[in-house]
């Protein structure tokens, strides 16, 4: 975790489960989640991504996030120097509200490190990137659960993706994980009737798309952060890193100007086939009668 220097500082990691980025030995860190430890272990007892230790690897939760969010859960233990959240922001129905709320628990100059999945290389591959308008609508509505439109998109378009194939520029087939549009419609009909909470990716981004959205959001004065760093997705990986620093005294346009400009050909478009693959494909087509 090169973007956060935890030693000698106090911080919070949200949703670490079995894979904390900041270890207790690294510094004074509090682990926060939406359930106590035992409840988390029961909830994730058959989850495939916990690793060899299974539910026993889930780290003990120090702070349970309920009504009032992180500010209330932290209480007099705040403010803190840093917050880390890996693969969390995409699950939040109102990301702008969540970030603004968390900012109130940070000291001035404190940092919020986000690890965000790159939709191109995950099951969100076929989803439409999230717009500023969608984020603002969620903020003004104060959403507490994913809207039916987003739930539908998740169930209709989420597909198993060969990340290596995408990085090599090979096309991937759309094979919905949950039955496609018909199953998605049945799911949202049921949720509309019973009002149940369904955990989905409420927002999806590429590094370029995230940077563009962040710049506009900061220019509107909706968040008290500057962008201290944005590390795009590395080759053969499926996530990118964003470091936000609390700068309440900066003007909105100054904060917006801190967002780096990324090349959409590298950080938004799908990778192109390598030269050897393109030549082989061309030769193959030439040899086809």
Coordinates of N, CA, C and O in Angstrom, one line a residue, residues 52-125:
X52 N -7.7 -19.4 1.1 CA -7.6 -20.8 1.7 C -8.1 -20.8 3.1 O -8.5 -21.9 3.6
X53 N -8.1 -19.7 3.8 CA -8.5 -19.7 5.2 C -10.0 -19.6 5.4 O -10.5 -19.8 6.5
X54 N -10.7 -19.4 4.3 CA -12.2 -19.3 4.4 C -12.6 -18.2 5.3 O -12.0 -17.2 5.5
X55 N -13.7 -18.5 6.0 CA -14.3 -17.5 6.9 C -13.4 -17.2 8.1 O -13.5 -16.1 8.7
X56 N -12.6 -18.2 8.4 CA -11.7 -17.9 9.6 C -10.7 -16.8 9.3 O -10.1 -16.3 10.2
X57 N -10.5 -16.5 8.0 CA -9.5 -15.5 7.6 C -10.1 -14.1 7.7 O -9.4 -13.1 7.6
X58 N -11.4 -14.0 7.9 CA -12.1 -12.7 8.0 C -11.5 -12.0 9.3 O -11.6 -12.6 10.4
X59 N -11.0 -10.8 9.2 CA -10.4 -10.1 10.3 C -11.5 -9.7 11.3 O -12.6 -9.3 10.8
X60 N -11.2 -9.6 12.6 CA -12.2 -9.1 13.5 C -12.6 -7.7 13.2 O -11.7 -6.8 13.0
X61 N -13.9 -7.4 13.3 CA -14.4 -6.1 13.0 C -14.3 -5.2 14.3 O -14.8 -5.6 15.4
X62 N -13.7 -4.0 14.2 CA -13.6 -3.1 15.3 C -14.8 -2.2 15.4 O -15.2 -1.7 16.4
X63 N -15.3 -1.8 14.2 CA -16.4 -0.8 14.1 C -17.5 -1.3 13.2 O -17.2 -1.7 12.1
X64 N -18.7 -1.4 13.7 CA -19.9 -1.8 12.9 C -20.6 -0.6 12.4 O -21.0 0.3 13.2
X65 N -20.7 -0.5 11.1 CA -21.3 0.6 10.5 C -22.8 0.5 10.4 O -23.3 -0.4 9.7
X66 N -23.6 1.3 11.1 CA -25.0 1.3 11.0 C -25.6 2.6 10.6 O -24.9 3.4 9.8
X67 N -26.7 3.0 11.1 CA -27.3 4.3 10.9 C -26.3 5.4 11.4 O -25.8 5.3 12.5
X68 N -26.1 6.4 10.6 CA -25.1 7.4 11.0 C -23.8 7.2 10.4 O -22.9 8.0 10.5
X69 N -23.6 6.0 9.8 CA -22.3 5.7 9.1 C -21.1 5.8 9.9 O -21.1 5.6 11.1
X70 N -20.0 6.1 9.2 CA -18.7 6.1 9.9 C -18.6 7.2 10.9 O -18.0 6.9 12.0
X71 N -19.1 8.4 10.8 CA -19.0 9.4 11.8 C -19.5 8.9 13.2 O -18.9 9.0 14.2
X72 N -20.7 8.3 13.2 CA -21.3 7.8 14.4 C -20.6 6.6 15.0 O -20.4 6.5 16.2
X73 N -20.2 5.7 14.1 CA -19.5 4.5 14.5 C -18.1 4.8 15.1 O -17.7 4.2 16.1
X74 N -17.4 5.8 14.6 CA -16.1 6.2 15.1 C -16.2 6.9 16.4 O -15.5 6.7 17.4
X75 N -17.3 7.8 16.5 CA -17.4 8.5 17.8 C -16.2 9.4 18.1 O -15.6 10.0 17.3
X76 N -15.8 9.3 19.4 CA -14.7 10.1 19.8 C -13.3 9.5 19.4 O -12.3 10.1 19.8
X77 N -13.3 8.4 18.6 CA -12.0 7.9 18.1 C -11.6 8.7 16.8 O -10.5 8.5 16.4
X78 N -12.5 9.5 16.3 CA -12.1 10.3 15.2 C -11.7 11.7 15.6 O -11.8 12.1 16.8
X79 N -11.2 12.5 14.7 CA -10.9 12.3 13.3 C -9.7 11.4 13.1 O -8.9 11.2 14.0
X80 N -9.6 10.8 11.9 CA -8.5 9.9 11.6 C -7.7 10.5 10.5 O -8.0 11.5 9.8
X81 N -6.5 9.9 10.3 CA -5.6 10.3 9.2 C -5.8 9.8 7.9 O -5.5 10.4 6.9
X82 N -6.4 8.6 7.8 CA -6.6 7.9 6.5 C -7.8 7.0 6.6 O -8.2 6.5 7.7
X83 N -8.4 6.7 5.4 CA -9.4 5.7 5.3 C -9.1 4.9 4.0 O -8.6 5.5 3.0
X84 N -9.2 3.6 4.1 CA -9.0 2.8 2.9 C -10.2 1.9 2.7 O -10.9 1.4 3.6
X85 N -10.6 1.8 1.4 CA -11.8 1.0 1.0 C -11.5 0.4 -0.3 O -11.4 1.0 -1.4
X86 N -11.3 -0.9 -0.3 CA -11.0 -1.7 -1.5 C -12.2 -2.4 -2.0 O -12.8 -3.2 -1.3
X87 N -12.6 -2.1 -3.2 CA -13.8 -2.8 -3.8 C -15.0 -2.6 -3.0 O -15.8 -3.5 -2.7
X88 N -15.2 -1.3 -2.5 CA -16.4 -1.0 -1.7 C -17.2 0.1 -2.4 O -18.5 -0.1 -2.4
X89 N -16.6 1.1 -2.9 CA -17.4 2.2 -3.4 C -18.4 1.8 -4.5 O -19.5 2.4 -4.6
X90 N -18.1 0.8 -5.3 CA -19.0 0.4 -6.3 C -20.3 -0.3 -5.8 O -21.3 -0.4 -6.5
X91 N -20.3 -0.7 -4.5 CA -21.5 -1.3 -3.9 C -22.4 -0.2 -3.3 O -23.5 -0.6 -2.8
X92 N -21.9 1.0 -3.2 CA -22.6 2.1 -2.4 C -23.7 2.7 -3.3 O -23.4 3.2 -4.3
X93 N -25.0 2.7 -2.9 CA -26.1 3.3 -3.7 C -25.9 4.8 -3.9 O -26.2 5.3 -4.9
X94 N -25.3 5.5 -2.9 CA -25.1 6.9 -3.0 C -23.6 7.2 -2.8 O -23.2 7.6 -1.7
X95 N -22.8 7.0 -3.8 CA -21.3 7.2 -3.5 C -20.9 8.6 -3.1 O -20.0 8.8 -2.3
X96 N -21.5 9.6 -3.7 CA -21.2 11.0 -3.3 C -21.5 11.3 -1.9 O -20.7 11.9 -1.1
X97 N -22.7 10.8 -1.4 CA -23.0 11.0 0.0 C -22.1 10.3 0.9 O -21.7 10.8 2.0
X98 N -21.7 9.1 0.5 CA -20.9 8.2 1.3 C -19.5 8.9 1.4 O -18.9 8.9 2.6
X99 N -18.9 9.4 0.3 CA -17.6 10.0 0.4 C -17.7 11.3 1.2 O -16.7 11.6 2.0
X100 N -18.7 12.1 1.0 CA -18.8 13.3 1.8 C -19.0 13.1 3.3 O -18.4 13.8 4.1
X101 N -19.7 12.0 3.6 CA -19.9 11.7 5.0 C -18.6 11.2 5.6 O -18.2 11.6 6.7
X102 N -17.8 10.4 4.9 CA -16.5 9.9 5.4 C -15.6 11.1 5.5 O -14.7 11.0 6.4
X103 N -15.7 12.1 4.7 CA -14.7 13.2 4.7 C -14.8 13.9 6.1 O -13.8 14.5 6.6
X104 N -16.0 13.9 6.7 CA -16.2 14.5 8.0 C -15.4 13.9 9.1 O -15.1 14.4 10.2
X105 N -14.9 12.6 8.9 CA -14.2 11.9 9.9 C -12.7 12.0 9.7 O -11.9 11.5 10.5
X106 N -12.3 12.7 8.6 CA -10.8 12.8 8.3 C -10.3 14.2 8.8 O -11.0 15.2 8.7
X107 N -9.1 14.1 9.3 CA -8.4 15.4 9.6 C -8.1 16.1 8.3 O -8.0 15.5 7.2
X108 N -8.0 17.4 8.4 CA -7.6 18.2 7.2 C -6.3 17.7 6.7 O -5.3 17.5 7.5
X109 N -6.2 17.4 5.4 CA -5.0 16.8 4.8 C -5.0 15.3 4.9 O -4.1 14.6 4.3
X110 N -6.0 14.7 5.6 CA -6.1 13.2 5.6 C -6.5 12.7 4.2 O -7.0 13.4 3.4
X111 N -6.3 11.4 4.0 CA -6.5 10.8 2.7 C -7.5 9.7 2.8 O -7.6 9.0 3.8
X112 N -8.2 9.5 1.6 CA -9.1 8.4 1.4 C -8.6 7.7 0.2 O -8.6 8.2 -0.9
X113 N -8.2 6.4 0.4 CA -7.7 5.6 -0.7 C -8.8 4.6 -1.1 O -9.3 3.8 -0.3
X114 N -9.1 4.7 -2.4 CA -10.1 3.8 -3.0 C -9.4 2.8 -4.0 O -8.6 3.3 -4.8
X115 N -9.8 1.6 -3.9 CA -9.4 0.6 -4.9 C -10.7 0.3 -5.6 O -11.6 -0.2 -5.0
X116 N -10.7 0.5 -7.0 CA -11.9 0.5 -7.8 C -11.7 -0.6 -8.9 O -10.7 -0.5 -9.6
X117 N -12.7 -1.5 -9.0 CA -12.6 -2.4 -10.2 C -12.7 -1.7 -11.5 O -13.6 -0.8 -11.7
X118 N -11.9 -2.1 -12.5 CA -12.0 -1.6 -13.8 C -13.0 -2.4 -14.6 O -12.8 -3.6 -14.8
X119 N -14.1 -1.9 -15.0 CA -15.2 -2.6 -15.5 C -14.8 -3.5 -16.7 O -15.4 -4.5 -17.0
X120 N -13.8 -3.0 -17.5 CA -13.4 -3.7 -18.7 C -13.0 -5.1 -18.4 O -13.1 -6.0 -19.3
X121 N -12.4 -5.4 -17.2 CA -11.8 -6.7 -16.9 C -12.5 -7.5 -15.8 O -12.0 -8.4 -15.2
X122 N -13.8 -7.1 -15.6 CA -14.6 -7.8 -14.5 C -15.9 -8.2 -15.1 O -16.2 -8.0 -16.3
X123 N -16.8 -8.7 -14.3 CA -18.1 -9.2 -14.8 C -19.0 -8.0 -15.2 O -20.1 -8.1 -15.8
X124 N -18.5 -6.7 -14.9 CA -19.2 -5.5 -15.4 C -18.8 -5.1 -16.8 O -19.2 -4.1 -17.3
X125 N -18.1 -6.0 -17.5 CA -17.6 -5.7 -18.8 C -18.6 -5.1 -19.8 O -18.3 -4.1 -20.5

